[in-house]
Amino acid sequence: MPIDVARSRLKQGRGVIERYREYLPISDSTPTVSLGEGNSPLVYSVKLSTRVGRGCEVFVKNEGVNPTGSFKDRGMTVAVSKALERTAHALICASTGNTSASAAAYAARAGMPCAVILPAGKIASGKLLQAFACGAKIVAIEGNFDDALRIVRELSGQSDFAIVNSVNPDRIAGQKTAAFEIIDLLGDAPDFHLLPLGNAGNMTAYWAGYREYQAQGKSTKLPAMIGLEAADAAPIFHRRIIKKPETIASAIRIGNPASWKQAQAAIDESNGAVDVVSDKEIIDAQLWLAQREGIFVELASAAAIAGLFKCCDSRDAAYSFQKIPEGSRIVCTVTGHGLKDSDAFTKRMGDLKPVHARKEDVLRAIGL
Ligand code: F0G
């Protein structure tokens, strides 16, 4: 194989900095800390497309296949590379779980210490395990995510910690590459983009990516951005801080999003919407996607799919799909892998009762 072909193939697996360097705050002197993130599948769903009807096409951007199982890795590669370039002493973040898992992994890769500040007892076990396995210093606080972020901001102001939450613009820069990938694959921007809203960094990042590519002439239009919050953790929807946010989707249990203004601007400028979905709708959507499409996502991610169903079916939807133009293209981002929160499922699975190791018994047990 010619050496340049081999190199370009290697680049594909090398992560978002190699792929989109010219769009990122990266110079020749920035060391690249990458785990080969990005390039996640954009899965066309016949069943979701049929559900929307009118010849529309629905794609699922499956970010759960990133190295640590969530979209955070796209931003983390840039944030940690820049922190290493600045020779920061250590990384620090507040998290509902995924940011801490990602920060811990990229810190390990960079050889930097990392502290993660988490709401005690509120983190899905798989995410906690990831941070622990990668050697992060884990501090649980008696408070929620919003309290943790407040403390992290205070700490990063007075010491040599590099904060790697999405308040760090390097995180947003990395995450906007998801919008680039969608346009690179579809040949243009979609008409609608649905995604879950927590701290609102991802909505901010996608909108930045869509706008930047349009300004570069890589796309002709911008999608309407539709953000989904959990019903009892919905500050942007209700336009007020929620002091005690509650939802089964722990990743988006946030009452005072850091990127609130930016996400609201994205929604307004794109003629999009913010809507809420109930815990039951989230659970149903998680099961639907796993059982109809084989894509197993965590609960927060399923909010995007629950939101799509609401846009199709409900009269109270903040955005109705009943009159959208024929042939519209819709992308739903699913943000994290279902295996991260196995506890939620193990409870529902019940005990497996073994049968005799005989063909007849096994066939009877299969029951098909
Ligand atoms: N989906 C998942 C799986 C998440 O982990 C998060 C945020 C979101 C959606 C919402 O994204 O905050 O950019 O609006 N998780 C953060 C964390 C808060 O600490 O892992 P957002």
mmCIF file of N, CA, C and O in Angstrom, residues 280-324:
data_model
loop_
_atom_site.group_PDB
_atom_site.id
_atom_site.type_symbol
_atom_site.label_atom_id
_atom_site.label_comp_id
_atom_site.label_asym_id
_atom_site.label_seq_id
_atom_site.Cartn_x
_atom_site.Cartn_y
_atom_site.Cartn_z
ATOM 1 N N LYS A 280 -41.336 8.332 31.951
ATOM 2 C CA LYS A 280 -41.930 7.159 31.293
ATOM 3 C C LYS A 280 -41.679 7.194 29.780
ATOM 4 O O LYS A 280 -41.330 6.175 29.171
ATOM 5 N N GLU A 281 -41.833 8.363 29.196
ATOM 6 C CA GLU A 281 -41.567 8.485 27.754
ATOM 7 C C GLU A 281 -40.104 8.175 27.439
ATOM 8 O O GLU A 281 -39.779 7.577 26.411
ATOM 9 N N ILE A 282 -39.219 8.587 28.347
ATOM 10 C CA ILE A 282 -37.783 8.330 28.153
ATOM 11 C C ILE A 282 -37.494 6.824 28.200
ATOM 12 O O ILE A 282 -36.811 6.272 27.326
ATOM 13 N N ILE A 283 -38.045 6.154 29.205
ATOM 14 C CA ILE A 283 -37.829 4.700 29.341
ATOM 15 C C ILE A 283 -38.408 3.963 28.127
ATOM 16 O O ILE A 283 -37.770 3.074 27.551
ATOM 17 N N ASP A 284 -39.617 4.342 27.732
ATOM 18 C CA ASP A 284 -40.246 3.686 26.575
ATOM 19 C C ASP A 284 -39.396 3.884 25.312
ATOM 20 O O ASP A 284 -39.231 2.957 24.511
ATOM 21 N N ALA A 285 -38.861 5.081 25.152
ATOM 22 C CA ALA A 285 -38.055 5.364 23.951
ATOM 23 C C ALA A 285 -36.744 4.579 23.988
ATOM 24 O O ALA A 285 -36.267 4.086 22.948
ATOM 25 N N GLN A 286 -36.179 4.428 25.180
ATOM 26 C CA GLN A 286 -34.938 3.652 25.305
ATOM 27 C C GLN A 286 -35.177 2.207 24.855
ATOM 28 O O GLN A 286 -34.406 1.635 24.080
ATOM 29 N N LEU A 287 -36.285 1.638 25.330
ATOM 30 C CA LEU A 287 -36.621 0.255 24.963
ATOM 31 C C LEU A 287 -36.943 0.154 23.476
ATOM 32 O O LEU A 287 -36.533 -0.778 22.794
ATOM 33 N N TRP A 288 -37.694 1.106 22.988
ATOM 34 C CA TRP A 288 -38.072 1.111 21.570
ATOM 35 C C TRP A 288 -36.816 1.066 20.691
ATOM 36 O O TRP A 288 -36.706 0.236 19.780
ATOM 37 N N LEU A 289 -35.867 1.931 20.982
ATOM 38 C CA LEU A 289 -34.671 2.027 20.132
ATOM 39 C C LEU A 289 -33.824 0.759 20.225
ATOM 40 O O LEU A 289 -33.265 0.296 19.231
ATOM 41 N N ALA A 290 -33.750 0.192 21.432
ATOM 42 C CA ALA A 290 -32.960 -1.036 21.606
ATOM 43 C C ALA A 290 -33.647 -2.199 20.898
ATOM 44 O O ALA A 290 -33.003 -2.990 20.204
ATOM 45 N N GLN A 291 -34.964 -2.295 21.049
ATOM 46 C CA GLN A 291 -35.668 -3.483 20.553
ATOM 47 C C GLN A 291 -36.077 -3.385 19.086
ATOM 48 O O GLN A 291 -36.302 -4.398 18.440
ATOM 49 N N ARG A 292 -36.174 -2.167 18.557
ATOM 50 C CA ARG A 292 -36.559 -2.037 17.138
ATOM 51 C C ARG A 292 -35.374 -1.748 16.240
ATOM 52 O O ARG A 292 -35.424 -1.977 15.045
ATOM 53 N N GLU A 293 -34.330 -1.149 16.814
ATOM 54 C CA GLU A 293 -33.187 -0.793 15.956
ATOM 55 C C GLU A 293 -31.858 -1.356 16.449
ATOM 56 O O GLU A 293 -30.828 -1.176 15.803
ATOM 57 N N GLY A 294 -31.866 -1.988 17.628
ATOM 58 C CA GLY A 294 -30.612 -2.561 18.133
ATOM 59 C C GLY A 294 -29.624 -1.526 18.633
ATOM 60 O O GLY A 294 -28.439 -1.817 18.785
ATOM 61 N N ILE A 295 -30.118 -0.313 18.884
ATOM 62 C CA ILE A 295 -29.213 0.733 19.399
ATOM 63 C C ILE A 295 -29.558 0.956 20.869
ATOM 64 O O ILE A 295 -30.630 1.480 21.200
ATOM 65 N N PHE A 296 -28.646 0.538 21.722
ATOM 66 C CA PHE A 296 -28.889 0.577 23.170
ATOM 67 C C PHE A 296 -28.220 1.824 23.742
ATOM 68 O O PHE A 296 -27.002 1.907 23.784
ATOM 69 N N VAL A 297 -29.032 2.778 24.150
ATOM 70 C CA VAL A 297 -28.495 4.059 24.617
ATOM 71 C C VAL A 297 -28.866 4.269 26.077
ATOM 72 O O VAL A 297 -29.767 3.622 26.603
ATOM 73 N N GLU A 298 -28.184 5.202 26.706
ATOM 74 C CA GLU A 298 -28.553 5.486 28.087
ATOM 75 C C GLU A 298 -29.808 6.364 28.119
ATOM 76 O O GLU A 298 -30.219 6.930 27.097
ATOM 77 N N LEU A 299 -30.392 6.471 29.312
ATOM 78 C CA LEU A 299 -31.700 7.123 29.418
ATOM 79 C C LEU A 299 -31.701 8.562 28.899
ATOM 80 O O LEU A 299 -32.604 8.958 28.159
ATOM 81 N N ALA A 300 -30.690 9.334 29.286
ATOM 82 C CA ALA A 300 -30.664 10.735 28.844
ATOM 83 C C ALA A 300 -30.711 10.816 27.326
ATOM 84 O O ALA A 300 -31.382 11.679 26.746
ATOM 85 N N SER A 301 -30.013 9.908 26.674
ATOM 86 C CA SER A 301 -29.958 9.917 25.204
ATOM 87 C C SER A 301 -31.323 9.624 24.605
ATOM 88 O O SER A 301 -31.696 10.166 23.557
ATOM 89 N N ALA A 302 -32.066 8.742 25.282
ATOM 90 C CA ALA A 302 -33.373 8.351 24.769
ATOM 91 C C ALA A 302 -34.344 9.530 24.760
ATOM 92 O O ALA A 302 -35.382 9.481 24.073
ATOM 93 N N ALA A 303 -34.018 10.599 25.485
ATOM 94 C CA ALA A 303 -34.876 11.791 25.478
ATOM 95 C C ALA A 303 -35.030 12.344 24.059
ATOM 96 O O ALA A 303 -36.090 12.866 23.692
ATOM 97 N N ALA A 304 -33.967 12.206 23.246
ATOM 98 C CA ALA A 304 -34.049 12.707 21.866
ATOM 99 C C ALA A 304 -35.093 11.919 21.077
ATOM 100 O O ALA A 304 -35.860 12.485 20.284
ATOM 101 N N ILE A 305 -35.125 10.610 21.303
ATOM 102 C CA ILE A 305 -36.071 9.756 20.569
ATOM 103 C C ILE A 305 -37.495 9.980 21.111
ATOM 104 O O ILE A 305 -38.454 10.094 20.345
ATOM 105 N N ALA A 306 -37.605 10.092 22.442
ATOM 106 C CA ALA A 306 -38.908 10.401 23.039
ATOM 107 C C ALA A 306 -39.418 11.735 22.478
ATOM 108 O O ALA A 306 -40.614 11.894 22.205
ATOM 109 N N GLY A 307 -38.504 12.666 22.302
ATOM 110 C CA GLY A 307 -38.863 13.976 21.752
ATOM 111 C C GLY A 307 -39.367 13.858 20.321
ATOM 112 O O GLY A 307 -40.326 14.523 19.930
ATOM 113 N N LEU A 308 -38.721 12.993 19.549
ATOM 114 C CA LEU A 308 -39.161 12.787 18.164
ATOM 115 C C LEU A 308 -40.592 12.240 18.140
ATOM 116 O O LEU A 308 -41.448 12.717 17.383
ATOM 117 N N PHE A 309 -40.847 11.262 19.018
ATOM 118 C CA PHE A 309 -42.207 10.699 19.088
ATOM 119 C C PHE A 309 -43.207 11.790 19.457
ATOM 120 O O PHE A 309 -44.302 11.858 18.908
ATOM 121 N N LYS A 310 -42.810 12.634 20.402
ATOM 122 C CA LYS A 310 -43.725 13.701 20.832
ATOM 123 C C LYS A 310 -44.013 14.657 19.672
ATOM 124 O O LYS A 310 -45.164 15.056 19.459
ATOM 125 N N CYS A 311 -42.978 15.009 18.917
ATOM 126 C CA CYS A 311 -43.161 15.903 17.762
ATOM 127 C C CYS A 311 -44.128 15.275 16.746
ATOM 128 O O CYS A 311 -44.852 15.979 16.046
ATOM 129 N N CYS A 312 -44.107 13.936 16.646
ATOM 130 C CA CYS A 312 -44.972 13.251 15.672
ATOM 131 C C CYS A 312 -46.408 13.135 16.174
ATOM 132 O O CYS A 312 -47.353 13.273 15.406
ATOM 133 N N ASP A 313 -46.547 12.830 17.479
ATOM 134 C CA ASP A 313 -47.845 12.358 17.976
ATOM 135 C C ASP A 313 -48.641 13.354 18.804
ATOM 136 O O ASP A 313 -49.862 13.271 18.841
ATOM 137 N N SER A 314 -47.951 14.217 19.544
ATOM 138 C CA SER A 314 -48.661 14.946 20.591
ATOM 139 C C SER A 314 -49.131 16.324 20.140
ATOM 140 O O SER A 314 -48.395 17.065 19.478
ATOM 141 N N ARG A 315 -50.342 16.647 20.532
ATOM 142 C CA ARG A 315 -50.869 17.993 20.242
ATOM 143 C C ARG A 315 -50.170 19.052 21.060
ATOM 144 O O ARG A 315 -50.166 20.228 20.694
ATOM 145 N N ASP A 316 -49.600 18.634 22.232
ATOM 146 C CA ASP A 316 -48.918 19.634 23.080
ATOM 147 C C ASP A 316 -47.458 19.816 22.711
ATOM 148 O O ASP A 316 -46.734 20.495 23.428
ATOM 149 N N ALA A 317 -46.987 19.156 21.667
ATOM 150 C CA ALA A 317 -45.556 19.254 21.343
ATOM 151 C C ALA A 317 -45.183 20.705 21.063
ATOM 152 O O ALA A 317 -45.939 21.442 20.420
ATOM 153 N N ALA A 318 -43.997 21.097 21.553
ATOM 154 C CA ALA A 318 -43.523 22.454 21.285
ATOM 155 C C ALA A 318 -43.247 22.628 19.794
ATOM 156 O O ALA A 318 -43.260 23.732 19.263
ATOM 157 N N TYR A 319 -42.962 21.510 19.109
ATOM 158 C CA TYR A 319 -42.739 21.543 17.664
ATOM 159 C C TYR A 319 -43.487 20.367 17.041
ATOM 160 O O TYR A 319 -43.190 19.222 17.369
ATOM 161 N N SER A 320 -44.431 20.642 16.194
ATOM 162 C CA SER A 320 -45.183 19.540 15.585
ATOM 163 C C SER A 320 -44.579 19.157 14.235
ATOM 164 O O SER A 320 -44.245 20.030 13.431
ATOM 165 N N PHE A 321 -44.454 17.848 14.009
ATOM 166 C CA PHE A 321 -43.939 17.377 12.721
ATOM 167 C C PHE A 321 -45.069 17.088 11.736
ATOM 168 O O PHE A 321 -44.830 16.576 10.650
ATOM 169 N N GLN A 322 -46.321 17.404 12.134
ATOM 170 C CA GLN A 322 -47.424 17.006 11.255
ATOM 171 C C GLN A 322 -47.450 17.768 9.944
ATOM 172 O O GLN A 322 -47.955 17.259 8.961
ATOM 173 N N LYS A 323 -46.868 18.962 9.955
ATOM 174 C CA LYS A 323 -46.914 19.733 8.696
ATOM 175 C C LYS A 323 -45.517 20.066 8.174
ATOM 176 O O LYS A 323 -45.356 21.030 7.417
ATOM 177 N N ILE A 324 -44.518 19.300 8.580
ATOM 178 C CA ILE A 324 -43.179 19.635 8.084
ATOM 179 C C ILE A 324 -43.082 19.263 6.605
ATOM 180 O O ILE A 324 -43.809 18.396 6.126
#
